[in-house]
Coordinates of C-alpha atoms and ligand atoms in Angstrom, one line a residue:
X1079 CA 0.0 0.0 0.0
X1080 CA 1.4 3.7 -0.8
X1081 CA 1.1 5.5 2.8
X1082 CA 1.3 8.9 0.9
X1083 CA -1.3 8.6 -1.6
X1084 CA -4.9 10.9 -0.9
X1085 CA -7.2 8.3 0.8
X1086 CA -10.9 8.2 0.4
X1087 CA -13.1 6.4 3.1
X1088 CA -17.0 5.9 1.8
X1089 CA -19.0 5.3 4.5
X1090 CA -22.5 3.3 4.8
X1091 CA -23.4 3.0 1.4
X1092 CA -25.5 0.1 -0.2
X1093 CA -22.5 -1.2 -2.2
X1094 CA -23.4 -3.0 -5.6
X1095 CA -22.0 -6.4 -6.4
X1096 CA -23.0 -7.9 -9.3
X1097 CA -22.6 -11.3 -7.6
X1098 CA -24.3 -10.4 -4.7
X1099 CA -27.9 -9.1 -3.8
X1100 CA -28.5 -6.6 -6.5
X1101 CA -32.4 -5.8 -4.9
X1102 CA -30.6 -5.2 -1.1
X1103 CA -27.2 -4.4 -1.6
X1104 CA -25.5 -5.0 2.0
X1105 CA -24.3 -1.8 3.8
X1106 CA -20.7 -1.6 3.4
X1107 CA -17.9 0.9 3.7
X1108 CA -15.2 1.3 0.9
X1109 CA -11.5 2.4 1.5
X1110 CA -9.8 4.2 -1.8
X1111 CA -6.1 4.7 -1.9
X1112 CA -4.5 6.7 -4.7
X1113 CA -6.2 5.5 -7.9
X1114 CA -7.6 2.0 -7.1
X1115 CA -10.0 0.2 -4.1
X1116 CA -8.4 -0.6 -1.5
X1117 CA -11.1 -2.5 0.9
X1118 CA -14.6 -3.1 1.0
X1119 CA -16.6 -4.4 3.7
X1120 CA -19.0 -3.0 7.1
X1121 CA -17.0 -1.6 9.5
X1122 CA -13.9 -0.5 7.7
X1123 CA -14.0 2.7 9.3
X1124 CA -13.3 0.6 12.8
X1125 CA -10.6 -1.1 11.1
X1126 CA -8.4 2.1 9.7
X1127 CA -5.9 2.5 12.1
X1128 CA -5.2 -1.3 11.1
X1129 CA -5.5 -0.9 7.5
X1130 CA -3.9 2.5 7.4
X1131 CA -2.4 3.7 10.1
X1132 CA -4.0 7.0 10.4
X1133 CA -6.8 8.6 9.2
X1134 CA -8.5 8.8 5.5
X1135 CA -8.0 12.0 3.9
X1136 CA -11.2 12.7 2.5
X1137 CA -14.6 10.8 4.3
X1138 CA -17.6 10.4 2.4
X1139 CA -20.9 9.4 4.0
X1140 CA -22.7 7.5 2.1
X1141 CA -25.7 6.8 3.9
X1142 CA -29.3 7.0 1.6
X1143 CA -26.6 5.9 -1.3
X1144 CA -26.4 2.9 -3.6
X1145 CA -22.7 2.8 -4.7
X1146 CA -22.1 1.1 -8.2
X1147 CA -19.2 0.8 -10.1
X1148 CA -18.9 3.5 -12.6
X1149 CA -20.8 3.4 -15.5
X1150 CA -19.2 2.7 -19.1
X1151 CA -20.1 4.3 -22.2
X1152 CA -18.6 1.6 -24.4
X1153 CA -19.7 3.8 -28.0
X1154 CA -19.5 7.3 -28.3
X1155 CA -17.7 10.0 -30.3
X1156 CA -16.8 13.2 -29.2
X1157 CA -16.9 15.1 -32.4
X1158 CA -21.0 16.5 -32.8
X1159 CA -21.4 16.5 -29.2
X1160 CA -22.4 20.4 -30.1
X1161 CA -25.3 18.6 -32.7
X1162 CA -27.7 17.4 -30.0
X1163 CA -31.3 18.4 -31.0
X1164 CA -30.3 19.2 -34.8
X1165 CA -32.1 16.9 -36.3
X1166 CA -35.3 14.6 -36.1
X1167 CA -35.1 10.9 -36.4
X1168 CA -34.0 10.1 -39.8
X1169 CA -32.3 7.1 -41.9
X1170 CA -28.4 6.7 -40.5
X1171 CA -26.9 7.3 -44.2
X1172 CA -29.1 10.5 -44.6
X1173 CA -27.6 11.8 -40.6
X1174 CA -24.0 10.6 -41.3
X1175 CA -23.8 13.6 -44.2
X1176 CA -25.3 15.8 -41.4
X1177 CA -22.7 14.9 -38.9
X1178 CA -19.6 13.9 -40.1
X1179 CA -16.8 16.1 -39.7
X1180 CA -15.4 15.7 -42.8
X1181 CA -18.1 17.5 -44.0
X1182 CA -17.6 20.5 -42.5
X1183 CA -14.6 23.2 -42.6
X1184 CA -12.0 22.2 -40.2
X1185 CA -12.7 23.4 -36.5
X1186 CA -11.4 25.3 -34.2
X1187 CA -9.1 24.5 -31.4
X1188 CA -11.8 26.5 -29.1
X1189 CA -14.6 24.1 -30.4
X1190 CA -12.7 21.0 -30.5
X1191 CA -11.8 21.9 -27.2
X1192 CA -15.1 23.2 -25.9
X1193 CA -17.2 20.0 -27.2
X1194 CA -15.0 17.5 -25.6
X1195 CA -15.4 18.9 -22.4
X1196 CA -19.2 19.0 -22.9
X1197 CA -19.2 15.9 -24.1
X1198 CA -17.0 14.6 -21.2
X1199 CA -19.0 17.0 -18.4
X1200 CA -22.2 15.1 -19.7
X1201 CA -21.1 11.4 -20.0
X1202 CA -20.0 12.7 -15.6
X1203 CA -22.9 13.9 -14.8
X1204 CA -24.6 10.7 -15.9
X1205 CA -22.4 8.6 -13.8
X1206 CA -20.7 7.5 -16.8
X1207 CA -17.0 7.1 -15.3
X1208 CA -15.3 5.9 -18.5
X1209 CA -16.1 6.7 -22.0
X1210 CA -14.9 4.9 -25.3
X1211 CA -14.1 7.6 -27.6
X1212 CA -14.0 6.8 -31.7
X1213 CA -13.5 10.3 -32.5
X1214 CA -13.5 11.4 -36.1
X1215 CA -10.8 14.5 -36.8
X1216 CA -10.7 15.7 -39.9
X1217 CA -7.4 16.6 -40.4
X1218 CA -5.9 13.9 -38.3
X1219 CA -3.7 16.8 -37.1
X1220 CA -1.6 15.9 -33.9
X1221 CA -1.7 19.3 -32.0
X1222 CA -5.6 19.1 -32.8
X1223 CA -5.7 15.5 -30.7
X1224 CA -3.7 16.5 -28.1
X1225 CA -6.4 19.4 -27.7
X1226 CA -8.9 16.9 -27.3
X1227 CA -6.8 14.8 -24.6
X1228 CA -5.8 17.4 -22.8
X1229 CA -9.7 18.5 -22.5
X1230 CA -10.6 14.8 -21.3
X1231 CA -7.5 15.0 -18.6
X1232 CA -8.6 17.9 -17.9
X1233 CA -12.5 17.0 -17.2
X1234 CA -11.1 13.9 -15.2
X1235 CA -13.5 11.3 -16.9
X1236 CA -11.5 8.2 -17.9
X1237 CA -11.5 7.5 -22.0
X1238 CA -10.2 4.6 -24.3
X1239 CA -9.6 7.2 -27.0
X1240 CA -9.7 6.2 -31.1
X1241 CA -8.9 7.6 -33.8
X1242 CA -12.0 6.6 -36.4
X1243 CA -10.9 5.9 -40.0
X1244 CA -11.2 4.3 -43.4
X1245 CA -10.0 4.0 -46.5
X1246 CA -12.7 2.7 -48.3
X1247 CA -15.5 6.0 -49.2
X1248 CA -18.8 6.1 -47.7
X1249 CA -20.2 7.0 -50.9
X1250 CA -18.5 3.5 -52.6
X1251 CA -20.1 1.3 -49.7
X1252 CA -23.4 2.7 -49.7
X1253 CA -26.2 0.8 -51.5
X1254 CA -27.1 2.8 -55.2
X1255 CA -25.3 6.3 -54.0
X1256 CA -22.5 6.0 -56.7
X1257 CA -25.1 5.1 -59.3
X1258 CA -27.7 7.5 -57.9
X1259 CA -26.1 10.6 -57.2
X1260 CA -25.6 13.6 -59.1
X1261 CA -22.3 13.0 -60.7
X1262 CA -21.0 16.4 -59.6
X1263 CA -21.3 15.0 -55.6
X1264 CA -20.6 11.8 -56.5
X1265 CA -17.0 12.5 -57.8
X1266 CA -16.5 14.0 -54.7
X1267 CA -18.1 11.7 -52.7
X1268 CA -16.5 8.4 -54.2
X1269 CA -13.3 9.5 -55.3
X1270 CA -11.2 7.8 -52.2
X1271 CA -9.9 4.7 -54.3
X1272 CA -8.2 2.6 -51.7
X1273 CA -4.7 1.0 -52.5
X1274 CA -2.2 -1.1 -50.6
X1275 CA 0.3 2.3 -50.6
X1276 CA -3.1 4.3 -48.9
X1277 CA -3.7 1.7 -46.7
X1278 CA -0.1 0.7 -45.0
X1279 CA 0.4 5.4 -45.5
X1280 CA -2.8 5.4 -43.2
X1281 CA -1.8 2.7 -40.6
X1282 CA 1.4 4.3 -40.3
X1283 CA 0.2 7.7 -39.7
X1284 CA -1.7 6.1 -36.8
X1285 CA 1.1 4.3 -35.7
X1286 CA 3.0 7.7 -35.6
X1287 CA 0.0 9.8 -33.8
X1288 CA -0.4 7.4 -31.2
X1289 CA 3.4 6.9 -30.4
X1290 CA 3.4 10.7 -30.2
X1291 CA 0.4 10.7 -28.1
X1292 CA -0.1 7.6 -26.2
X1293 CA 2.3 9.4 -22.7
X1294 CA 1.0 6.6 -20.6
X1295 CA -1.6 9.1 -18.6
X1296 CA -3.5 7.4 -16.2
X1297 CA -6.9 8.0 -16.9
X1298 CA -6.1 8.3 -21.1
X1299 CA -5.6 4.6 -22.9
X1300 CA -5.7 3.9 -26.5
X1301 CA -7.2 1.8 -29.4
X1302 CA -7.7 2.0 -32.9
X1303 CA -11.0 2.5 -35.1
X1304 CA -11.7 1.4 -38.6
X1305 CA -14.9 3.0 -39.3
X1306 CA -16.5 -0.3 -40.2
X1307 CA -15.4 -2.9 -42.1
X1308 CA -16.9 -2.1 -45.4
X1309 CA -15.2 1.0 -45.1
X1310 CA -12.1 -1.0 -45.0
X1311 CA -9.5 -2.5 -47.6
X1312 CA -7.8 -5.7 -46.8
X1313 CA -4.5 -4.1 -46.5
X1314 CA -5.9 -1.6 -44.0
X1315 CA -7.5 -3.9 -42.0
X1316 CA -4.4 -6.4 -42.2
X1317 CA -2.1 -3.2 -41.4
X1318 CA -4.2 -2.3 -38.2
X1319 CA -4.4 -5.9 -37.1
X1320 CA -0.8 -5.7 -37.1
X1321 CA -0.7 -2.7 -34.7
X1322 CA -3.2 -3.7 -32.6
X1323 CA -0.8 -6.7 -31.9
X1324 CA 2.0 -5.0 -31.8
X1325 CA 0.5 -2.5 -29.0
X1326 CA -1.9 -4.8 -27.4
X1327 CA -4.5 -2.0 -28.6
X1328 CA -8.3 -2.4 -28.6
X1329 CA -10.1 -2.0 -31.8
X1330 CA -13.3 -0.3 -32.1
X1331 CA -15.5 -0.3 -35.6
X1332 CA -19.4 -0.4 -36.4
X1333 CA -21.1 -3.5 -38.0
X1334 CA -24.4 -4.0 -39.6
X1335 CA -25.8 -0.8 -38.1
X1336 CA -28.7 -0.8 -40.7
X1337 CA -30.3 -2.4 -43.1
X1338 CA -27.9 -0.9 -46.2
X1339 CA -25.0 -1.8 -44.6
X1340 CA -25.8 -5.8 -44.2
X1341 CA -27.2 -5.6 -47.8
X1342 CA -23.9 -3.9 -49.2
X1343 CA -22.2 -6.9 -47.5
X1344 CA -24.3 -9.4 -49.2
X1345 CA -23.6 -6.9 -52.7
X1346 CA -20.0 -6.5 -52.3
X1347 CA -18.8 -9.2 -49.6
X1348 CA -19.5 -12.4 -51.5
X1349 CA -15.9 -13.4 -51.1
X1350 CA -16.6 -13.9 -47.3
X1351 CA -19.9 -15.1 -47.7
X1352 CA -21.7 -11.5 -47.9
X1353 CA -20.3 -11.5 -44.2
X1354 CA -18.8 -8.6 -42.6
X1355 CA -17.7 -10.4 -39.3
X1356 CA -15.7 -13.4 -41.5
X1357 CA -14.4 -10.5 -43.5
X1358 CA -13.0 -9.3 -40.2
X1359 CA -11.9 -12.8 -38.9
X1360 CA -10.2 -13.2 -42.3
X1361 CA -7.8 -10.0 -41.6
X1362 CA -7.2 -11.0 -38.3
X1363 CA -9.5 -8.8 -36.7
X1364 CA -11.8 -11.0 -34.7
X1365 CA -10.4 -11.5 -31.6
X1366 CA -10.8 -10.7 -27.6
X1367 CA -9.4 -7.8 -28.6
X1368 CA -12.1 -6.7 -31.4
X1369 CA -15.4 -4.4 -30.2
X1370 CA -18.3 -4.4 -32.5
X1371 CA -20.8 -1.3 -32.0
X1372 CA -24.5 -1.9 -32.9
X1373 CA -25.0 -5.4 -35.0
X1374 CA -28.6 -4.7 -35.3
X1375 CA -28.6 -7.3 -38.3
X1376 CA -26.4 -10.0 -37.1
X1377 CA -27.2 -13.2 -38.1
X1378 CA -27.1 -16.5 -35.3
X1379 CA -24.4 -18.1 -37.5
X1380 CA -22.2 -14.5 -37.0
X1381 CA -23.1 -14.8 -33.1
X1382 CA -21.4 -18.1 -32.9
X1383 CA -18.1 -16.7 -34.5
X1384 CA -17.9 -13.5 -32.2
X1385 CA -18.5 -15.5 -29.4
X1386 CA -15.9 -18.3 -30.1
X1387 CA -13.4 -15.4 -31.0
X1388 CA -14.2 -13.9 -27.6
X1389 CA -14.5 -10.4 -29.0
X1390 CA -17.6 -7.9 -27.6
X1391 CA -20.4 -6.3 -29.1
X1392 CA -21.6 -2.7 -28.0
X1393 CA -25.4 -2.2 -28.4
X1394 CA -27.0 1.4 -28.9
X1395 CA -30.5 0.6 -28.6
X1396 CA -31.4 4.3 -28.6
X1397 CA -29.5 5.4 -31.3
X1398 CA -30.4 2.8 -33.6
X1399 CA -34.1 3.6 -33.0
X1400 CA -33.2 7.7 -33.9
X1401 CA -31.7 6.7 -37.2
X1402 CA -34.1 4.4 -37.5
X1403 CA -31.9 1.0 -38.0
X1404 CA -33.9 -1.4 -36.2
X1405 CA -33.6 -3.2 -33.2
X1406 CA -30.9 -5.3 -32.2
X1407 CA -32.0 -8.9 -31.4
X1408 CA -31.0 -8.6 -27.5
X1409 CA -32.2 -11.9 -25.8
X1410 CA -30.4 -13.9 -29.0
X1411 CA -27.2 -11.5 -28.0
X1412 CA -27.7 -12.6 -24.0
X1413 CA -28.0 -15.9 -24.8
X1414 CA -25.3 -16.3 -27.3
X1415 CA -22.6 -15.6 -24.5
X1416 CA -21.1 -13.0 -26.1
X1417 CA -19.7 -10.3 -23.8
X1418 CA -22.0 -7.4 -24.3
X1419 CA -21.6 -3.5 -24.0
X1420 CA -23.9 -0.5 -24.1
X1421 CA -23.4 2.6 -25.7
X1422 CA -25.2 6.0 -26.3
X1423 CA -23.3 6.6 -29.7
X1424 CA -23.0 10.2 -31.2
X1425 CA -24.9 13.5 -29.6
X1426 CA -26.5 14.2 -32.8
X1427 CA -28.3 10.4 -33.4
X1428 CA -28.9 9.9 -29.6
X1429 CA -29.2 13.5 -28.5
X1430 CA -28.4 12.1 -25.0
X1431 CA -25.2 10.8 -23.0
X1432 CA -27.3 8.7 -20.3
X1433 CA -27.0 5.1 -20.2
X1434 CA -30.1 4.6 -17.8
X1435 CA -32.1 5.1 -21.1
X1436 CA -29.8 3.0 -22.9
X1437 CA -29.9 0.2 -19.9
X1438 CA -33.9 0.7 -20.4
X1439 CA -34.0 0.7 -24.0
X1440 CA -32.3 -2.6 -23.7
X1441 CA -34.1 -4.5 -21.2
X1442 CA -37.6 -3.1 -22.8
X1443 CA -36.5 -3.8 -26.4
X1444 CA -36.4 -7.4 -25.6
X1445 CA -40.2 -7.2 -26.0
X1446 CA -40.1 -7.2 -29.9
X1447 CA -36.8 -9.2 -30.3
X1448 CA -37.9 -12.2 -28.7
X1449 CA -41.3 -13.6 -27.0
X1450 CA -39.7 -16.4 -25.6
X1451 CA -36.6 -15.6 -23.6
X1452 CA -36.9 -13.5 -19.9
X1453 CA -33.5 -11.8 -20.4
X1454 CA -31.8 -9.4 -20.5
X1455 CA -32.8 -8.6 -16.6
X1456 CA -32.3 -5.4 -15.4
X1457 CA -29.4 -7.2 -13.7
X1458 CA -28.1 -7.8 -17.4
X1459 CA -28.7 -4.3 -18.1
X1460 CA -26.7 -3.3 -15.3
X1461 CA -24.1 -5.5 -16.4
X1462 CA -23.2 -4.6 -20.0
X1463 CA -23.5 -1.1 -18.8
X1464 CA -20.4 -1.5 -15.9
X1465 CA -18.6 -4.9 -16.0
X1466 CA -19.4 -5.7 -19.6
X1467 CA -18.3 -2.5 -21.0
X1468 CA -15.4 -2.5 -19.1
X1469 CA -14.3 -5.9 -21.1
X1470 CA -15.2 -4.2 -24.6
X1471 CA -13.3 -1.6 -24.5
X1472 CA -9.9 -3.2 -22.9
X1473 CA -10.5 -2.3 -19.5
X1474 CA -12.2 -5.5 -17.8
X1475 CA -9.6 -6.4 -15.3
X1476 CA -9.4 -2.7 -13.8
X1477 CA -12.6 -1.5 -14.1
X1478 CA -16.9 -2.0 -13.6
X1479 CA -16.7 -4.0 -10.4
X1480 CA -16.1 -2.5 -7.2
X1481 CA -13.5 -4.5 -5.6
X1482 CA -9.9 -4.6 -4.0
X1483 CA -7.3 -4.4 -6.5
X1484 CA -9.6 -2.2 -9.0
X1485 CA -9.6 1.3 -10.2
X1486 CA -11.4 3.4 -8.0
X1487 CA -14.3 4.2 -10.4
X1488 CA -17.6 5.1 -8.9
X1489 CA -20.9 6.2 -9.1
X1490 CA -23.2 7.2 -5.8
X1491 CA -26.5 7.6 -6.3
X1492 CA -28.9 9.3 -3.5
X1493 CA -31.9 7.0 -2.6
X1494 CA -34.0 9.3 -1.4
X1495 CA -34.5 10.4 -4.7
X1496 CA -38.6 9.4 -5.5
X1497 CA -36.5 6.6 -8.0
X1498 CA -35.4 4.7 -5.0
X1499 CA -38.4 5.0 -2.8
X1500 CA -39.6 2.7 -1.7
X1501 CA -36.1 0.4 -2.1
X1502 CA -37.7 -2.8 -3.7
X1503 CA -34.7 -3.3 -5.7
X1504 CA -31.4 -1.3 -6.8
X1505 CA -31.3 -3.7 -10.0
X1506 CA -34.2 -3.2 -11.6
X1507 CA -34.6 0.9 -9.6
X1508 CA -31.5 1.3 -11.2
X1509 CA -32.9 0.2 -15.2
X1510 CA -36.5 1.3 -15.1
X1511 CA -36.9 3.9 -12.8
X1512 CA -34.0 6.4 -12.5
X1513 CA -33.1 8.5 -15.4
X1514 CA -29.8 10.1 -14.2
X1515 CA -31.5 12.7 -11.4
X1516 CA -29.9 10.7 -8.5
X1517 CA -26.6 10.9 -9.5
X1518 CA -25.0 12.8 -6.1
X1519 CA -21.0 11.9 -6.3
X1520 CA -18.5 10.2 -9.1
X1521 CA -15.3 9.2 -8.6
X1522 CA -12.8 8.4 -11.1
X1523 CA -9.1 7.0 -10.6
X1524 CA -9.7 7.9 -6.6
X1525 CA -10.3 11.5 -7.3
X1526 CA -14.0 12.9 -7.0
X1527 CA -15.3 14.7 -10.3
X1528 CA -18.6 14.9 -9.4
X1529 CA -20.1 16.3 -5.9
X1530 CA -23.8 17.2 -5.5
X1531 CA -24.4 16.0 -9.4
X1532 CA -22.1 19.2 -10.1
X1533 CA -18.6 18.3 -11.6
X1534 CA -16.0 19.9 -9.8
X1535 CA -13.2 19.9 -12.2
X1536 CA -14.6 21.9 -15.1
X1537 CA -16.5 25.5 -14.4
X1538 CA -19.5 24.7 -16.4
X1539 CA -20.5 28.0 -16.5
X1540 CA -17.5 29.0 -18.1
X1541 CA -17.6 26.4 -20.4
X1542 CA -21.2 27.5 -21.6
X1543 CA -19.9 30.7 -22.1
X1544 CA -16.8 28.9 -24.7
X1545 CA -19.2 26.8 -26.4
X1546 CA -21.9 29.6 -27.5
X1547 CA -19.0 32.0 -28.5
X1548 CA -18.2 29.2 -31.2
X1549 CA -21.5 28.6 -32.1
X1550 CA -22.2 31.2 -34.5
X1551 CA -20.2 29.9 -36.7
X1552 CA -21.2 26.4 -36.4
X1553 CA -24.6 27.3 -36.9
X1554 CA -24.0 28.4 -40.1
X1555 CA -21.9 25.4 -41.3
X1556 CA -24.2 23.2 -40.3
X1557 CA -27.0 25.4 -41.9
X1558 CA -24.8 25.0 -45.1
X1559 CA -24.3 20.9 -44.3
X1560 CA -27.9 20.6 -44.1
X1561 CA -28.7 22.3 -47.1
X1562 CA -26.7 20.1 -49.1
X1563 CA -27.9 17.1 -47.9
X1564 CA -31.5 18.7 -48.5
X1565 CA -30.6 19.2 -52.5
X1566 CA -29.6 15.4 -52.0
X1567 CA -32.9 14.7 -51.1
X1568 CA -34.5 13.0 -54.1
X1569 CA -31.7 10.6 -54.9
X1570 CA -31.3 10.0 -51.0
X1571 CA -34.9 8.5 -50.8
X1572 CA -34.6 6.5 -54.1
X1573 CA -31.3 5.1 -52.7
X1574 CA -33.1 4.1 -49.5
X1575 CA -36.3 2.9 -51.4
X1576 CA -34.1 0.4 -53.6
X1577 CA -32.6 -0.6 -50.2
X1578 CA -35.9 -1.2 -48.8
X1579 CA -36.8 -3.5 -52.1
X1580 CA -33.9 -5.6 -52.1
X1581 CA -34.1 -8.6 -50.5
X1582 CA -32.3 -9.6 -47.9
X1583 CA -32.9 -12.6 -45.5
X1584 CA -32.4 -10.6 -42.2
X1585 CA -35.2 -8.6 -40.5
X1586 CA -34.9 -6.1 -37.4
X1587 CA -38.0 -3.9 -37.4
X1588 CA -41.3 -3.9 -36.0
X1589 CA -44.1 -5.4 -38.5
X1590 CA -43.6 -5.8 -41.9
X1591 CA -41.4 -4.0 -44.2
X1592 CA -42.6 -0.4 -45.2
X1593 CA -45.7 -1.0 -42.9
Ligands
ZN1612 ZN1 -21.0 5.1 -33.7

């Protein structure tokens, strides 16, 4: 044990264990030293001149609290957190042109720097102690990153940051846009023709930004994120596989998110059996190391290979339902084994960084998944939204459980709030009932971040102040943005309608097709 480092004592707090009573957690006192849990157990506070020979630092009374381990946000991206509220629920190819940043002039080190630290201050105020972070920067400029790290070190919320790329264009992996759009967009849109020289030019810039980058900060850790496969070449993909070995990195990318990305798998994929996850597995990409985000159109056959390879999937029930993608087949997921994650994806498709409506949307969703199967629980819920994220993003043996020997990341939540009354059970209080009100303290790495459901490490008002002095001039780029997609519009809803038409043997919505 490190005498010197600051020492936390929690005191009388229901402590959650996913293991134990999750309706009654017991009462029990936690002692934090310097980053990580120390002890847990009733009547620590007896036991401190014992355990540390002198008194804690900092005491926390946790009476009226339920203490869970921090909450993961295993999907997110930090680049249109300044987007929530822009647009209504429309298809996910339509909202990517909206919200991508390379669509829009480069940004500002003010805004990149100001929208992280939104971002990060919303994710805290949630409870959400760690955050995995496929950021999109376009340019991939290093003193532009190290704007965004420093923000995130700043805000004191832990993130598994990624750089999001491909070298494949959106435009070329995008059922009927190249033969549908005007071909004054589409030669910009489509021009990115990828090669084996792109590809290993790519990997090595990443290589190089993370080397630069990567300084081993303790609440800052790494992985690497192509796009999605289809946005992939083989060389790419083989390149980053490479790295990821190399580094022992995680690798984050989005599969079958909706229904034109499975059926430009089945167009352009035959190779691999029209299958995006073999297509993976065959570039060495499927591994324990290798998160998936969404998999709304999975099929079983695909289930059994994830879960062999012992990689993860991230659902983002409420995201998919904004961009209107479907639902994810969650009690098939449960039951397959396969670790599982939640995620509240971008600001601009989910509007909202709060995983109690992502833990909801995937208990509930259930109901038109599957008739048959009782789970996922609330308990699950609770799971992929701690423990299970934890795993995705590279992080399961430090973090989502509150034990000895872990990373001090929690989340206390006031029980007198009308969520918790009358206790019946923090599980399923936890999932259906709270919405993120109750959130009183956070704690992340051992140092507090969040007292009174205020953070104390960034002055919010402040930051309001940075973020509307650059949003005149995002407002009018993404007034421009819009306006193109707009002119799109015709050829946008033919390209969807053929989409609709062609058949394909999967099927993740509600009633039948175009109902
Ligand atoms: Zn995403």
């Amino acid at each position: 044990m490190n005498g010197s480092a600051d020492t936390i004592l929690i005191t009388g707090g229901r402590v959650y264990d996913h293991d134990g009573d999750t309706d009654h957690p017991p009462v029990a006192d936690i002692l934090i030293v310097g980053d990580h849990i120390e002890a847990v157990g009733p009547g620590l506070a007896e036991r401190l001149p014992v355990l540390l020979g002198r008194p804690a630092d900092n005491v926390i009374d946790a009476r009226n609290h339920l203490v869970l381990p921090g909450l993961v946000n295993a999907h997110y991206h930090s680049h249109d957190t300044l987007l929530k509220g822009c647009f209504e629920a429309i298809p996910r190819e339509t909202w990517l042109l909206n919200a991508l940043p390379p669509n829009y002039p480069r940004r500002s080190r003010a805004e990149l720097r100001a929208r992280t630290l939104l971002g990060a201050v919303e994710c805290l105020r949630a409870g959400i102690t760690t955050v995995q972070d496929m950021a999109t920067m376009a340019p991939m400029d290093a003193g532009d990153i190290d704007v965004v790290l420093a923000a995130y070190a700043e805000a004191g919320i832990r993130c598994v940051f990624s750089l999001q790329t491909g070298d494949v264009h959106g435009a070329a992996v995008t059922p009927f846009w190249e033969a549908l759009l005007p071909k004054s967009v589409a030669g910009g849109m489509s021009g990115v023709v990828s090669s084996a020289v792109l590809a290993e030019g790519l990997a090595e810039q990443l290589r190089e930004l993370h080397a630069q980058l990567d300084t081993g900060h303790e609440t800052i850790t790494w992985g690497l994120a192509p796009s999605s496969p289809e946005r992939c070449s083989p060389a790419f993909l083989r390149a980053l596989a490479r790295l990821s070995a190399e580094a022992g990195l995680p690798v984050f990318t989005h599969i079958y998110e909706s229904r034109a990305t499975t059926l430009i798998a089945r167009q352009k994929f035959g190779h691999w059996d029209g299958s995006l996850v073999r297509y993976l597995d065959d570039h060495g990409l499927l591994g324990p190391r290798t998160c998936l985000a969404h998999g709304v159109w999975m099929q079983p056959s695909e289930m059994r290979l994830i879960a062999e390879a012992g990689a993860s999937v991230v659902l983002n029930p409420v995201g998919n339902l904004k961009t209107r993608s479907g639902v994810a087949p969650m009690s098939r997921y449960v039951d397959s084994g396969i670790n599982l994650g939640l995620g509240c994806d971008n600001n601009s498709c989910s509007d909202a960084q709060n995983l109690f409506q992502a833990m909801k949307a995937f208990a509930g969703l259930a109901a038109v998944s599957s008739v048959v199967s009782h789970r996922p629980t609330a308990r699950d819920a609770l799971f992929a939204a701690t423990a299970g994220g934890a795993q995705a993003v590279g992080l399961g043996d430090r973090v989502g459980r509150i034990r000895p020997g872990f990373k001090a990341d929690l989340t206390l939540l006031d029980t007198t709030d009308p969520a918790f009354v009358p206790l019946n059970s923090a599980a399923r209080q936890v999932v259906f009932s709270e919405c993120g009100r109750s959130v009183d303290v956070v704690i992340v790495n051992g140092r507090v971040v969040v007292r009174g459901g205020r953070t104390t490490t960034v002055d919010e008002t402040a930051l309001r102040h940075e973020i509307e002095a650059v949003m005149a001039g995002l407002r009018a780029d993404i007034s421009a943005v819009c306006g193109r997609t707009e002119a799109l519009r015709p050829h946008l809803e033919e390209a969807h309608r053929r989409t609709w038409d062609a058949p394909l043997e999967v099927h993740r919505y509600v009633g039948v097709p175009n109902d």
